[in-house]
mmCIF file of C-alpha atoms and ligand atoms in Angstrom:
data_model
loop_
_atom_site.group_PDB
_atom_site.id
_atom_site.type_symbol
_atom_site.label_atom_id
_atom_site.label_comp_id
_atom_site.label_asym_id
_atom_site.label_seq_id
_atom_site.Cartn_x
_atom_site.Cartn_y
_atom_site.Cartn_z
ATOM 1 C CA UNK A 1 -7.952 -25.383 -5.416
ATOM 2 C CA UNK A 2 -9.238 -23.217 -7.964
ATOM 3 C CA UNK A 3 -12.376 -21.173 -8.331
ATOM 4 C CA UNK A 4 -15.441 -21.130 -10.881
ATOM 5 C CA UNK A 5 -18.382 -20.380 -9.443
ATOM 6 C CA UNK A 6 -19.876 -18.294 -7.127
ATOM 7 C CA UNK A 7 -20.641 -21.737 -4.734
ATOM 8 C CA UNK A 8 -16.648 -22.482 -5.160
ATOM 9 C CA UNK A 9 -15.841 -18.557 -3.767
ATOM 10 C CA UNK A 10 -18.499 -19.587 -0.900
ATOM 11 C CA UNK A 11 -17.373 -23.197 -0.153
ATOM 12 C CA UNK A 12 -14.082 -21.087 0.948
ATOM 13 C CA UNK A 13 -15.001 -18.786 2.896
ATOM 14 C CA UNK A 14 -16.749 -20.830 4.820
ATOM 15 C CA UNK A 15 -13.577 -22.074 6.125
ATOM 16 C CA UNK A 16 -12.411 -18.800 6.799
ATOM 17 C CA UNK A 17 -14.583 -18.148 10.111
ATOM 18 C CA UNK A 18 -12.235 -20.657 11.750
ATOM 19 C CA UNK A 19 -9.087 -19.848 9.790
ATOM 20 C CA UNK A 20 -6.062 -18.848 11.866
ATOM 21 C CA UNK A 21 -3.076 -17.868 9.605
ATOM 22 C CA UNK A 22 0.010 -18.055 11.061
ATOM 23 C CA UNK A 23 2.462 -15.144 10.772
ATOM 24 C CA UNK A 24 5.620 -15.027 12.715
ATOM 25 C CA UNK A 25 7.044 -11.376 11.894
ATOM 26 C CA UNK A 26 6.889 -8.111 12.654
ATOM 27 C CA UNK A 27 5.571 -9.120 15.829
ATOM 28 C CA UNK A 28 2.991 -10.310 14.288
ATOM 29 C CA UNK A 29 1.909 -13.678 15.358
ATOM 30 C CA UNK A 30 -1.498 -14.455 13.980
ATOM 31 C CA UNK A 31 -4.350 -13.100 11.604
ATOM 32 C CA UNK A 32 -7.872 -14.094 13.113
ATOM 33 C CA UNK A 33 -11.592 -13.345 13.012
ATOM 34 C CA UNK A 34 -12.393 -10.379 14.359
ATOM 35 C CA UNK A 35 -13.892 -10.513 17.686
ATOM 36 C CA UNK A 36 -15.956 -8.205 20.565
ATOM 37 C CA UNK A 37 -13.051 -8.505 22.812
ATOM 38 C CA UNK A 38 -11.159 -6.504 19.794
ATOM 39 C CA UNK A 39 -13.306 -3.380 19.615
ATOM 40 C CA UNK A 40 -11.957 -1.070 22.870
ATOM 41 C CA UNK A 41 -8.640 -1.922 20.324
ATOM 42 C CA UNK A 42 -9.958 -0.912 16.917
ATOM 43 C CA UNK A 43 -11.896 2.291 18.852
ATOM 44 C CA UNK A 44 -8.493 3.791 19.304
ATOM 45 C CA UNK A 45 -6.603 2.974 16.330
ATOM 46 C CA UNK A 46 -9.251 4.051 13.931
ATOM 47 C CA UNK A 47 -9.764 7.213 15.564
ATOM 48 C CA UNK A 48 -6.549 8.298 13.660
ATOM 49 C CA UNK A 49 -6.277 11.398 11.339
ATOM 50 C CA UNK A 50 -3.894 9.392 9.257
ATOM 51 C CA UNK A 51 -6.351 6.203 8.958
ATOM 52 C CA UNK A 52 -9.980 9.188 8.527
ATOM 53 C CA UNK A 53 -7.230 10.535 5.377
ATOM 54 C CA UNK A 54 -6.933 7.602 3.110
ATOM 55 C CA UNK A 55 -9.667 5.308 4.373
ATOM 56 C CA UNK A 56 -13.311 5.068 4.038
ATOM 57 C CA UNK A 57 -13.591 4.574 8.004
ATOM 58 C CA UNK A 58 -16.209 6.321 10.269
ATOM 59 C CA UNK A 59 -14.662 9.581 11.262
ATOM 60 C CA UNK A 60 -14.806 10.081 14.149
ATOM 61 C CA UNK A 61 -15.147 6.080 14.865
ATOM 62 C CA UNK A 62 -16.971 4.905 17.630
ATOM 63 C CA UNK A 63 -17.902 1.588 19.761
ATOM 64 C CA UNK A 64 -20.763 1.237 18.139
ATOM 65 C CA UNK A 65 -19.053 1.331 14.393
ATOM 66 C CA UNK A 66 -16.339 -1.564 15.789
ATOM 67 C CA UNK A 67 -19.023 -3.390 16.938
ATOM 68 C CA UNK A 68 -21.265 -3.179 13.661
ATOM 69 C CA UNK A 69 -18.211 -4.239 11.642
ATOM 70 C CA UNK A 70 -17.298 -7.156 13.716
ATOM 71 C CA UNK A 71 -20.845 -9.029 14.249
ATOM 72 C CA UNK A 72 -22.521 -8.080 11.454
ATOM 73 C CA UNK A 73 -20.197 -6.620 7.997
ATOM 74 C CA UNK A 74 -17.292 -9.005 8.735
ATOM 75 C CA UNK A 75 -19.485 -11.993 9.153
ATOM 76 C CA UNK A 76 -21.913 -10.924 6.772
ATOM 77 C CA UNK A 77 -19.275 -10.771 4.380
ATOM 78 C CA UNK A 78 -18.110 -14.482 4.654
ATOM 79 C CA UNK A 79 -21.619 -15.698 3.901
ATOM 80 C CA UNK A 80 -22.586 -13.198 0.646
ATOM 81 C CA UNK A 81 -19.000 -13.616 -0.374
ATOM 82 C CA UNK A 82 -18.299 -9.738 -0.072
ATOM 83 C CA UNK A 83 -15.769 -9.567 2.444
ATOM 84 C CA UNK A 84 -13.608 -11.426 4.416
ATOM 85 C CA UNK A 85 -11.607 -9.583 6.882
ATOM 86 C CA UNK A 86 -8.814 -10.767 9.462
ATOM 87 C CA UNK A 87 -7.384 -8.805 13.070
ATOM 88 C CA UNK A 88 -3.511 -9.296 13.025
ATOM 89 C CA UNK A 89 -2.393 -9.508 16.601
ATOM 90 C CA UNK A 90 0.710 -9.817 18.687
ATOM 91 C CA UNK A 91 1.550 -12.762 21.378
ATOM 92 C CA UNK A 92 -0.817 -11.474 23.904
ATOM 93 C CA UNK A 93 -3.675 -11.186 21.112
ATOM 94 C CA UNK A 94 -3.718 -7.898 21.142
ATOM 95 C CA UNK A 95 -4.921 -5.675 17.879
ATOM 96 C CA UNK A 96 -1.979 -4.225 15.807
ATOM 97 C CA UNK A 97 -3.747 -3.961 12.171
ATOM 98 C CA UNK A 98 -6.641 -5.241 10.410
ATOM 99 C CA UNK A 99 -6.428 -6.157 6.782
ATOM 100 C CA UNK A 100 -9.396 -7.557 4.514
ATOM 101 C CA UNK A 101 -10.384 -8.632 1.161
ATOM 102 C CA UNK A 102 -12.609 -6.732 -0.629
ATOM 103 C CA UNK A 103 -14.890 -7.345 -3.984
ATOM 104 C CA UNK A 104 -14.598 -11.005 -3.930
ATOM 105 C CA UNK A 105 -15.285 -12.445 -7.443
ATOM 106 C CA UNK A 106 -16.000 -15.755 -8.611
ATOM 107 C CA UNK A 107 -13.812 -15.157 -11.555
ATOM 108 C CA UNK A 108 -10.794 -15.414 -8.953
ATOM 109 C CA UNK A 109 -9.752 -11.408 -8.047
ATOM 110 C CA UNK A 110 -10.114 -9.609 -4.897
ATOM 111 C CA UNK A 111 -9.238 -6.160 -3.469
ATOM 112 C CA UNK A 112 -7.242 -5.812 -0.127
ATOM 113 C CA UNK A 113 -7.531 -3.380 2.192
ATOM 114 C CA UNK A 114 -5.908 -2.547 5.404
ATOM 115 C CA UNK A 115 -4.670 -0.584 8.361
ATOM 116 C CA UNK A 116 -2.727 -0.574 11.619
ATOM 117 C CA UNK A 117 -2.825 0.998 14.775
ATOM 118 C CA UNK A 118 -0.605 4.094 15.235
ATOM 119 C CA UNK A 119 1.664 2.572 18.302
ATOM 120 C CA UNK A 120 2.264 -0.387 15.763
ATOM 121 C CA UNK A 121 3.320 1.723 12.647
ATOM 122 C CA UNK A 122 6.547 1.241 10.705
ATOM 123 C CA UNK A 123 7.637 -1.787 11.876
ATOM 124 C CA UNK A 124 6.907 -3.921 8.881
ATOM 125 C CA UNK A 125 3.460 -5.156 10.511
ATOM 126 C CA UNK A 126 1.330 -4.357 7.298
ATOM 127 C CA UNK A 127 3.860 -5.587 5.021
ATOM 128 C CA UNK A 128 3.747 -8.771 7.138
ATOM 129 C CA UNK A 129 -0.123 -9.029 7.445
ATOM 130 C CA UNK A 130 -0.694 -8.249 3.874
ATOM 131 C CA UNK A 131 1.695 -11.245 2.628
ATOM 132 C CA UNK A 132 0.119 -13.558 4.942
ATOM 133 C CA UNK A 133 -3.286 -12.648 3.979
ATOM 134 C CA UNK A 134 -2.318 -12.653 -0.048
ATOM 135 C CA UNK A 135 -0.751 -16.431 0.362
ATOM 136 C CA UNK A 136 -3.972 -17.207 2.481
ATOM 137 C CA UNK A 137 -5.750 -15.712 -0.704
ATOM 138 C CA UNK A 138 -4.178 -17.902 -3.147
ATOM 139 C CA UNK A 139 -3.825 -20.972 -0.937
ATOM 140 C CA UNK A 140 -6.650 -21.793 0.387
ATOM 141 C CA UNK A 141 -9.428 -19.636 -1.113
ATOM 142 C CA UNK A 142 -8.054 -19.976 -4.691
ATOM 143 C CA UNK A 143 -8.052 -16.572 -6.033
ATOM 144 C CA UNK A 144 -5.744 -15.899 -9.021
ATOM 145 C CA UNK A 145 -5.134 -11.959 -8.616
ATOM 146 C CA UNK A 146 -5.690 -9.609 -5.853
ATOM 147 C CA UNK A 147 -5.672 -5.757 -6.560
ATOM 148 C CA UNK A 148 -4.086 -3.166 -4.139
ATOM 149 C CA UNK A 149 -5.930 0.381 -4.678
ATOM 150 C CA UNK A 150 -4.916 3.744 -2.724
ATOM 151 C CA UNK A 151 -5.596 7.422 -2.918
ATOM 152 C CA UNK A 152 -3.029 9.084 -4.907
ATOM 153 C CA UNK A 153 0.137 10.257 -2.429
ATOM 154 C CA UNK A 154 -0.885 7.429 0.313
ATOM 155 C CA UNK A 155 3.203 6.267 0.148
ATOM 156 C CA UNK A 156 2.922 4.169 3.242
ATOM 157 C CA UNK A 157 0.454 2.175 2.043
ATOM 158 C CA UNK A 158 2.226 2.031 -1.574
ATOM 159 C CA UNK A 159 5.289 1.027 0.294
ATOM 160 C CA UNK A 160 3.266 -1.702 1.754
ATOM 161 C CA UNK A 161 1.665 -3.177 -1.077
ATOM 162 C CA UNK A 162 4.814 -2.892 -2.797
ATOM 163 C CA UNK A 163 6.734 -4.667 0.284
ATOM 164 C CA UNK A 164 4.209 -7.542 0.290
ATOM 165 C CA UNK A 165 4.783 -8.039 -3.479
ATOM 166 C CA UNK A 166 2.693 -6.372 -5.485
ATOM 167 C CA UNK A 167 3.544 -4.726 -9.230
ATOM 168 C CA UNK A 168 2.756 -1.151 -9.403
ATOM 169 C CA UNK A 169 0.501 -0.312 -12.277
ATOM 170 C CA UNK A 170 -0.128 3.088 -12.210
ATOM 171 C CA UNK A 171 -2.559 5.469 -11.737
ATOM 172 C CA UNK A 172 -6.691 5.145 -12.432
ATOM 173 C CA UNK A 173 -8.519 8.402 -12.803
ATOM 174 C CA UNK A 174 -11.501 8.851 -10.574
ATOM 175 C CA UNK A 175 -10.714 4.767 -9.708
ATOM 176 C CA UNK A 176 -11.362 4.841 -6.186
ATOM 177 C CA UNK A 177 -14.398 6.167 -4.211
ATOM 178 C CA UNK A 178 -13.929 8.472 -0.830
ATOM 179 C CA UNK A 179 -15.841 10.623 1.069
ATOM 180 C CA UNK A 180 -18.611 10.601 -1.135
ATOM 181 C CA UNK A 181 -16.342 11.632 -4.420
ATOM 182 C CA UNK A 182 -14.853 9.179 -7.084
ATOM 183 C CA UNK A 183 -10.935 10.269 -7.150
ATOM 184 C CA UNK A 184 -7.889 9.458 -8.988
ATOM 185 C CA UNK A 185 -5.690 6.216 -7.103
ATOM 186 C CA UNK A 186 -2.455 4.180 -7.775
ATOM 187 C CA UNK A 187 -3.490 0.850 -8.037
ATOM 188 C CA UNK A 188 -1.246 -2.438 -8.369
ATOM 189 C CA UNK A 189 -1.753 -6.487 -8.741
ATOM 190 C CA UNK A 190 -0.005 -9.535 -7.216
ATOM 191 C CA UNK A 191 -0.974 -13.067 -9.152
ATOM 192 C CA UNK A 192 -0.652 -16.238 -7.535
ATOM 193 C CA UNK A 193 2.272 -16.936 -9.968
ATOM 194 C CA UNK A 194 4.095 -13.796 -9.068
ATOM 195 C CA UNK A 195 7.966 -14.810 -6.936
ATOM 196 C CA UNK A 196 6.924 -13.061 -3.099
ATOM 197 C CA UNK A 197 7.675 -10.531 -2.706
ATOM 198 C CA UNK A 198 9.479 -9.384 -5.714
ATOM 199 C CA UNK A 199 13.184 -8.624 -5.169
ATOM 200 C CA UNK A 200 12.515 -4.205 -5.009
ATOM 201 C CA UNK A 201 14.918 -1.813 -5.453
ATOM 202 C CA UNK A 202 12.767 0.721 -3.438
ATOM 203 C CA UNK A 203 14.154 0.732 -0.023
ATOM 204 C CA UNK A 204 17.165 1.445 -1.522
ATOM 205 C CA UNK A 205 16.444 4.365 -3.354
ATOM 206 C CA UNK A 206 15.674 6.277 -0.140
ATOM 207 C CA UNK A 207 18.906 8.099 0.324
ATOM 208 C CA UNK A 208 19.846 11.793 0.076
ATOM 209 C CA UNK A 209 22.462 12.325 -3.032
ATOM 210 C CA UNK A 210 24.836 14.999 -3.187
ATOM 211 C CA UNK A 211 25.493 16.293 -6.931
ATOM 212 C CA UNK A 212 27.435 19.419 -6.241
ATOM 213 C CA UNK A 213 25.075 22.374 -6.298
ATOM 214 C CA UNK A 214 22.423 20.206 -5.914
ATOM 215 C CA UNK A 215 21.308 17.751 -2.997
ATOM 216 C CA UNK A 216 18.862 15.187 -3.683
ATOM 217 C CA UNK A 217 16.251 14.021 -0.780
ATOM 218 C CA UNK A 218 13.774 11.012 -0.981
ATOM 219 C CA UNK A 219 10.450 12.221 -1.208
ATOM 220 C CA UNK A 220 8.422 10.201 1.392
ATOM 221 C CA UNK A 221 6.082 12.904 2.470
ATOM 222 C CA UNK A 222 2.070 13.308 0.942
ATOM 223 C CA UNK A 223 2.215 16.459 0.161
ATOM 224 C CA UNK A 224 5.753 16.396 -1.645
ATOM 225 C CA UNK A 225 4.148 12.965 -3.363
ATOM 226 C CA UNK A 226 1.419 14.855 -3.997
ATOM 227 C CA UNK A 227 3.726 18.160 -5.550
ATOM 228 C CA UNK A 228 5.735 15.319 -7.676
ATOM 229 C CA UNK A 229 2.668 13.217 -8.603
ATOM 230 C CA UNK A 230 1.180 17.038 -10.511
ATOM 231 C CA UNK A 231 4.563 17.950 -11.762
ATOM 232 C CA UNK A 232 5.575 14.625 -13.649
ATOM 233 C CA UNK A 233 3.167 12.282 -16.511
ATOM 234 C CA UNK A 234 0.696 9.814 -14.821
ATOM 235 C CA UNK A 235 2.742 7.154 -15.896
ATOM 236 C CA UNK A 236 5.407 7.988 -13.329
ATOM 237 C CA UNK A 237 3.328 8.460 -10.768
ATOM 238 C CA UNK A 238 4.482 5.266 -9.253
ATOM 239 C CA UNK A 239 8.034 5.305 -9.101
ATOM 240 C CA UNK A 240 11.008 3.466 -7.585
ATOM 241 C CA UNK A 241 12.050 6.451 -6.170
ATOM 242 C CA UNK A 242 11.250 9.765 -5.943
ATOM 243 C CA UNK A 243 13.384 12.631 -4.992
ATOM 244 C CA UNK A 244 13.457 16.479 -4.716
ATOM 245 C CA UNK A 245 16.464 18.312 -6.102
ATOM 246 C CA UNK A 246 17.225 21.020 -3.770
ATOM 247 C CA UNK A 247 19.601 24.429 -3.858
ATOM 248 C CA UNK A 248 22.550 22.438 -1.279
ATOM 249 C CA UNK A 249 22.647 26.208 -0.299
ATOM 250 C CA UNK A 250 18.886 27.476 0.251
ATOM 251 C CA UNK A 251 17.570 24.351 0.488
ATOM 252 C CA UNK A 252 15.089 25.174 -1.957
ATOM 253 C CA UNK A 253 13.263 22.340 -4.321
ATOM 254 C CA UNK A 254 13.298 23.451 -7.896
ATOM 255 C CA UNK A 255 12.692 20.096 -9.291
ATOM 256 C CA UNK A 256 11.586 16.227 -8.519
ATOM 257 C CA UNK A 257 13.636 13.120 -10.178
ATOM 258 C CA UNK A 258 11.928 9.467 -10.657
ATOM 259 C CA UNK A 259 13.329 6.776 -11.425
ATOM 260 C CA UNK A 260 11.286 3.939 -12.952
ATOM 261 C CA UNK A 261 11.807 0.324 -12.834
ATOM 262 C CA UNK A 262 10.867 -2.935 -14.913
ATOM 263 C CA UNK A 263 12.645 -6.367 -13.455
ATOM 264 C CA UNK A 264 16.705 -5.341 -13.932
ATOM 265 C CA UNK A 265 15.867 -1.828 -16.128
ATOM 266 C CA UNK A 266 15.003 1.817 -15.002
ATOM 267 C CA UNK A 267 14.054 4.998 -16.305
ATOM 268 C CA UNK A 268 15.003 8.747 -14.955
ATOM 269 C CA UNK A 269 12.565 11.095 -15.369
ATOM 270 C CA UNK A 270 12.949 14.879 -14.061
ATOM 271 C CA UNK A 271 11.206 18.148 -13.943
ATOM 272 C CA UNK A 272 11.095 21.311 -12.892
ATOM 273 C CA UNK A 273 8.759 22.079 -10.124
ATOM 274 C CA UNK A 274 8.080 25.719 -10.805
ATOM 275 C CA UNK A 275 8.527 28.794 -13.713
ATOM 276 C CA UNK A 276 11.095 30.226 -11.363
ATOM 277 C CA UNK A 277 13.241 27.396 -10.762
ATOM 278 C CA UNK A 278 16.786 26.830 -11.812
ATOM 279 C CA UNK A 279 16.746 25.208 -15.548
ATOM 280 C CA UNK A 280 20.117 23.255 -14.586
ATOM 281 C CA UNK A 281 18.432 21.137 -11.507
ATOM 282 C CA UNK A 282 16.389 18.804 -13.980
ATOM 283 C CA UNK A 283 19.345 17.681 -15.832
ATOM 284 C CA UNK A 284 21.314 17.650 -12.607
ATOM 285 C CA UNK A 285 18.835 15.745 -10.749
ATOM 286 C CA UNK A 286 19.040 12.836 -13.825
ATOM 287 C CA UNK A 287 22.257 12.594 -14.130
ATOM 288 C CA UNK A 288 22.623 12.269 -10.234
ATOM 289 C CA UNK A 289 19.956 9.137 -10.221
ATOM 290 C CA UNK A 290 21.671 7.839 -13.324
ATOM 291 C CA UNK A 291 24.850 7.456 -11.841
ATOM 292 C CA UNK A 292 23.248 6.468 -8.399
ATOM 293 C CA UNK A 293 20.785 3.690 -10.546
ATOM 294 C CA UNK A 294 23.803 2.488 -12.593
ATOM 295 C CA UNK A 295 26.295 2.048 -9.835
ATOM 296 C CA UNK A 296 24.487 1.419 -6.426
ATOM 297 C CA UNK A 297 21.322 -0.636 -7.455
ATOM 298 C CA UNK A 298 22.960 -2.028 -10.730
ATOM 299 C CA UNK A 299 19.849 -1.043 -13.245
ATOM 300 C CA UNK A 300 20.498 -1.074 -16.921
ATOM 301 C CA UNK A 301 19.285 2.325 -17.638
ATOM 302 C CA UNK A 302 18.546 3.950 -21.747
HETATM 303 C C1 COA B 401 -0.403 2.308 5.424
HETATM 304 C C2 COA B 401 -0.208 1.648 6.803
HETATM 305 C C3 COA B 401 -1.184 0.499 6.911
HETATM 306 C C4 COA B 401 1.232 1.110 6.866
HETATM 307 O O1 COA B 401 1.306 0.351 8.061
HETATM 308 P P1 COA B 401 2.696 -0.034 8.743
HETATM 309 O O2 COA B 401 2.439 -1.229 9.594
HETATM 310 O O3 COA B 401 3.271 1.165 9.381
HETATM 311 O O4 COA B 401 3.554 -0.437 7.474
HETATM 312 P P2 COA B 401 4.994 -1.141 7.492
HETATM 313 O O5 COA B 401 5.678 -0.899 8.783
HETATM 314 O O6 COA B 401 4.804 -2.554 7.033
HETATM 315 O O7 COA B 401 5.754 -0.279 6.406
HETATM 316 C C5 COA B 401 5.530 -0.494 5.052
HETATM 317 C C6 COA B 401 6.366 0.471 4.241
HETATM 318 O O8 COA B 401 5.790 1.780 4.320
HETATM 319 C C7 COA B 401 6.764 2.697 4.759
HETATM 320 N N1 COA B 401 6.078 3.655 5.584
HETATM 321 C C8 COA B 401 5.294 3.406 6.644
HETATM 322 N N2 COA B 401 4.798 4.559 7.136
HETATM 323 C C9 COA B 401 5.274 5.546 6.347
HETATM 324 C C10 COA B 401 5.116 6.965 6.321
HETATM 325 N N3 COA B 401 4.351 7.573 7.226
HETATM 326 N N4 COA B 401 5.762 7.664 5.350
HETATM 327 C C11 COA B 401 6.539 7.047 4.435
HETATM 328 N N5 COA B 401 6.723 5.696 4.390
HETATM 329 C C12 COA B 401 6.094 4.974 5.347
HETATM 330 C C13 COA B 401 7.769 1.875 5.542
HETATM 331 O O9 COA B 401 9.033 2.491 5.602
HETATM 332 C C14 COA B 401 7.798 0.623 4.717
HETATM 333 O O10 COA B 401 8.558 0.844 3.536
HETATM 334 P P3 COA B 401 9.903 0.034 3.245
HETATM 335 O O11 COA B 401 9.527 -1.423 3.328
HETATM 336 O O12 COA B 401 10.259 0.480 1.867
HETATM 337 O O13 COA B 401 10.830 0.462 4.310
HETATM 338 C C15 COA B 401 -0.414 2.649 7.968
HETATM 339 O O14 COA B 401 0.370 3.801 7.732
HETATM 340 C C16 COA B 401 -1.864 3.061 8.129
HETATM 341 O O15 COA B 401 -2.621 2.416 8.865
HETATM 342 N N6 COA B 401 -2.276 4.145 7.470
HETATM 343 C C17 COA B 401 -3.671 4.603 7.530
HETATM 344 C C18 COA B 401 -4.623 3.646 6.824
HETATM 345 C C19 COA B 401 -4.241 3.429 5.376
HETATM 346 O O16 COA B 401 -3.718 4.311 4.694
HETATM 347 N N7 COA B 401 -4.535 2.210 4.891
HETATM 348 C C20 COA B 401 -4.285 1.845 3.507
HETATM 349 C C21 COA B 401 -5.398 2.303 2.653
HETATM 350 S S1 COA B 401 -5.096 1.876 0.944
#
């Protein structure tokens, strides 16, 4: 199936109102429409000062906003061809994360967007949802490319998009609106061609390195994202890995390491995080990731 016209883009969502996609991980078992019976769920997880953050959501987020996006946006959406959104649940049918497709096109592109409920965080349910959805995408609606967008430092969600597959691109300046303000985002695309998900060498690149003087830690934090994403070029700002070279004595950070990655080659980028820090933890904090990159993940490095 492949689309051309708008009418094509509508003939499949049409389907999609009765579309159950099975999912089987994460203890997630299916993605469904959005019903009533899901809004005392989405109530709680949306009121969430993690989800008001990085999402356009209603803050603070009411009955009456669940109910307006489940019997009027999300249906809406399936008949203008804006939207189509799915509730991932457990066993008992229970919410554990919404995820959606935004900016439907009849040239064969999407956005997705998504969230889960704080008692169901970081246990791969997002990752699982958003791969199910993306195959969905391709499958049966037959889009060609879907585009993952997030506020810059939003790492759980980059780890997500990244988990389910798709290829970091980098950074778009004012690329994404929220709260009323057009700011900068990361942004990267899975194809329908692309191998899922991509064999990554991210989860592997959060460990702590000792280099004598120096001890490296992963950055995972927003605000330490947000610390590296200022102190290093815009095309880093989506790395591999990420970590902060710290004094192994004070414990102080006096400069952040990347390392960059195309299919089976990486880069190591470093810098100095302040006009008082220690001019030897840059180089120390490449050559530590070099060695790390060349011996533990195998990447042909410059
Ligand atoms: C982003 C979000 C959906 C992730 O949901 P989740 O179900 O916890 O995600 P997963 O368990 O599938 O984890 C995905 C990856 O993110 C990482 N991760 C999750 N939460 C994290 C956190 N708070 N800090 C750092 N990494 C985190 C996980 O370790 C995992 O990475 P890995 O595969 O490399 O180990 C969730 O944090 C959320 O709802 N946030 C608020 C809404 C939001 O930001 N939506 C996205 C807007 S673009």
């Amino acid at each position: 199936m492949r689309i051309d016209t708008h009418a094509d883009l509508l003939a499949g969502l049409a389907d999609a109102a009765e579309a159950v996609i099975p999912v089987g991980a994460a203890g997630v078992h299916q993605l469904r429409q959005p019903t009533p019976a899901d809004a005392p769920g989405f109530v709680l997880a949306c009121n969430d000062a993690t989800a008001a953050r990085w999402t356009e959501l209603p803050a603070p987020y009411d009955h009456s906003h669940a109910m307006d996006f489940i019997e009027r946006m999300a249906p809406r959406g399936l008949v203008d061809g804006s939207m189509v959104a799915f509730t991932a649940t457990d066993e008992t049918d229970d919410v554990l994360a919404v995820v959606s497709l935004h900016r439907l096109t009849s040239d064969g592109t999407a956005d997705v967007g998504f969230w889960t409920a704080p008692w169901a965080r970081r246990r791969g349910v997002a990752t699982a949802a958003l791969h199910a959805l993306a195959r969905w995408a391709f499958e049966h609606l037959g889009l060609r490319r879907l585009t993952w967008r997030a506020l810059v430092g939003n790492i759980a969600s980059l780890h997500t998009a990244t988990g389910a597959g798709f290829v970091p691109a980098g950074t778009q300046r004012a690329g994404l609106r929220h709260r009323e303000a057009y700011v900068n985002c990361w942004h990267a695309c899975l194809v329908a061609a692309d191998p899922q998900p991509v064999d990554d060498v991210r989860p592997r690149c959060a460990v702590e390195i000792a280099a004598g003087a120096w001890q490296l830690q992963p950055i995972v934090a927003a605000e330490d994202a947000l610390v590296a994403e200022a102190a290093l070029p815009v095309s880093a700002c989506l790395p591999a890995g990420l970590w902060a070279v710290r004094d192994a004595v004070t414990g102080h950070a006096d400069a952040v390491t990347a390392l960059l990655v195309a299919d089976d080659r990486g880069w190591v980028l470093s810098v100095e995080t302040g006009a008082q820090s220690d001019p030897s933890a840059a180089p120390a904090g490449s050559a530590a990731v070099t060695r790390y990159a060349r011996r533990a993940l195998g990447l042909q490095l410059p």
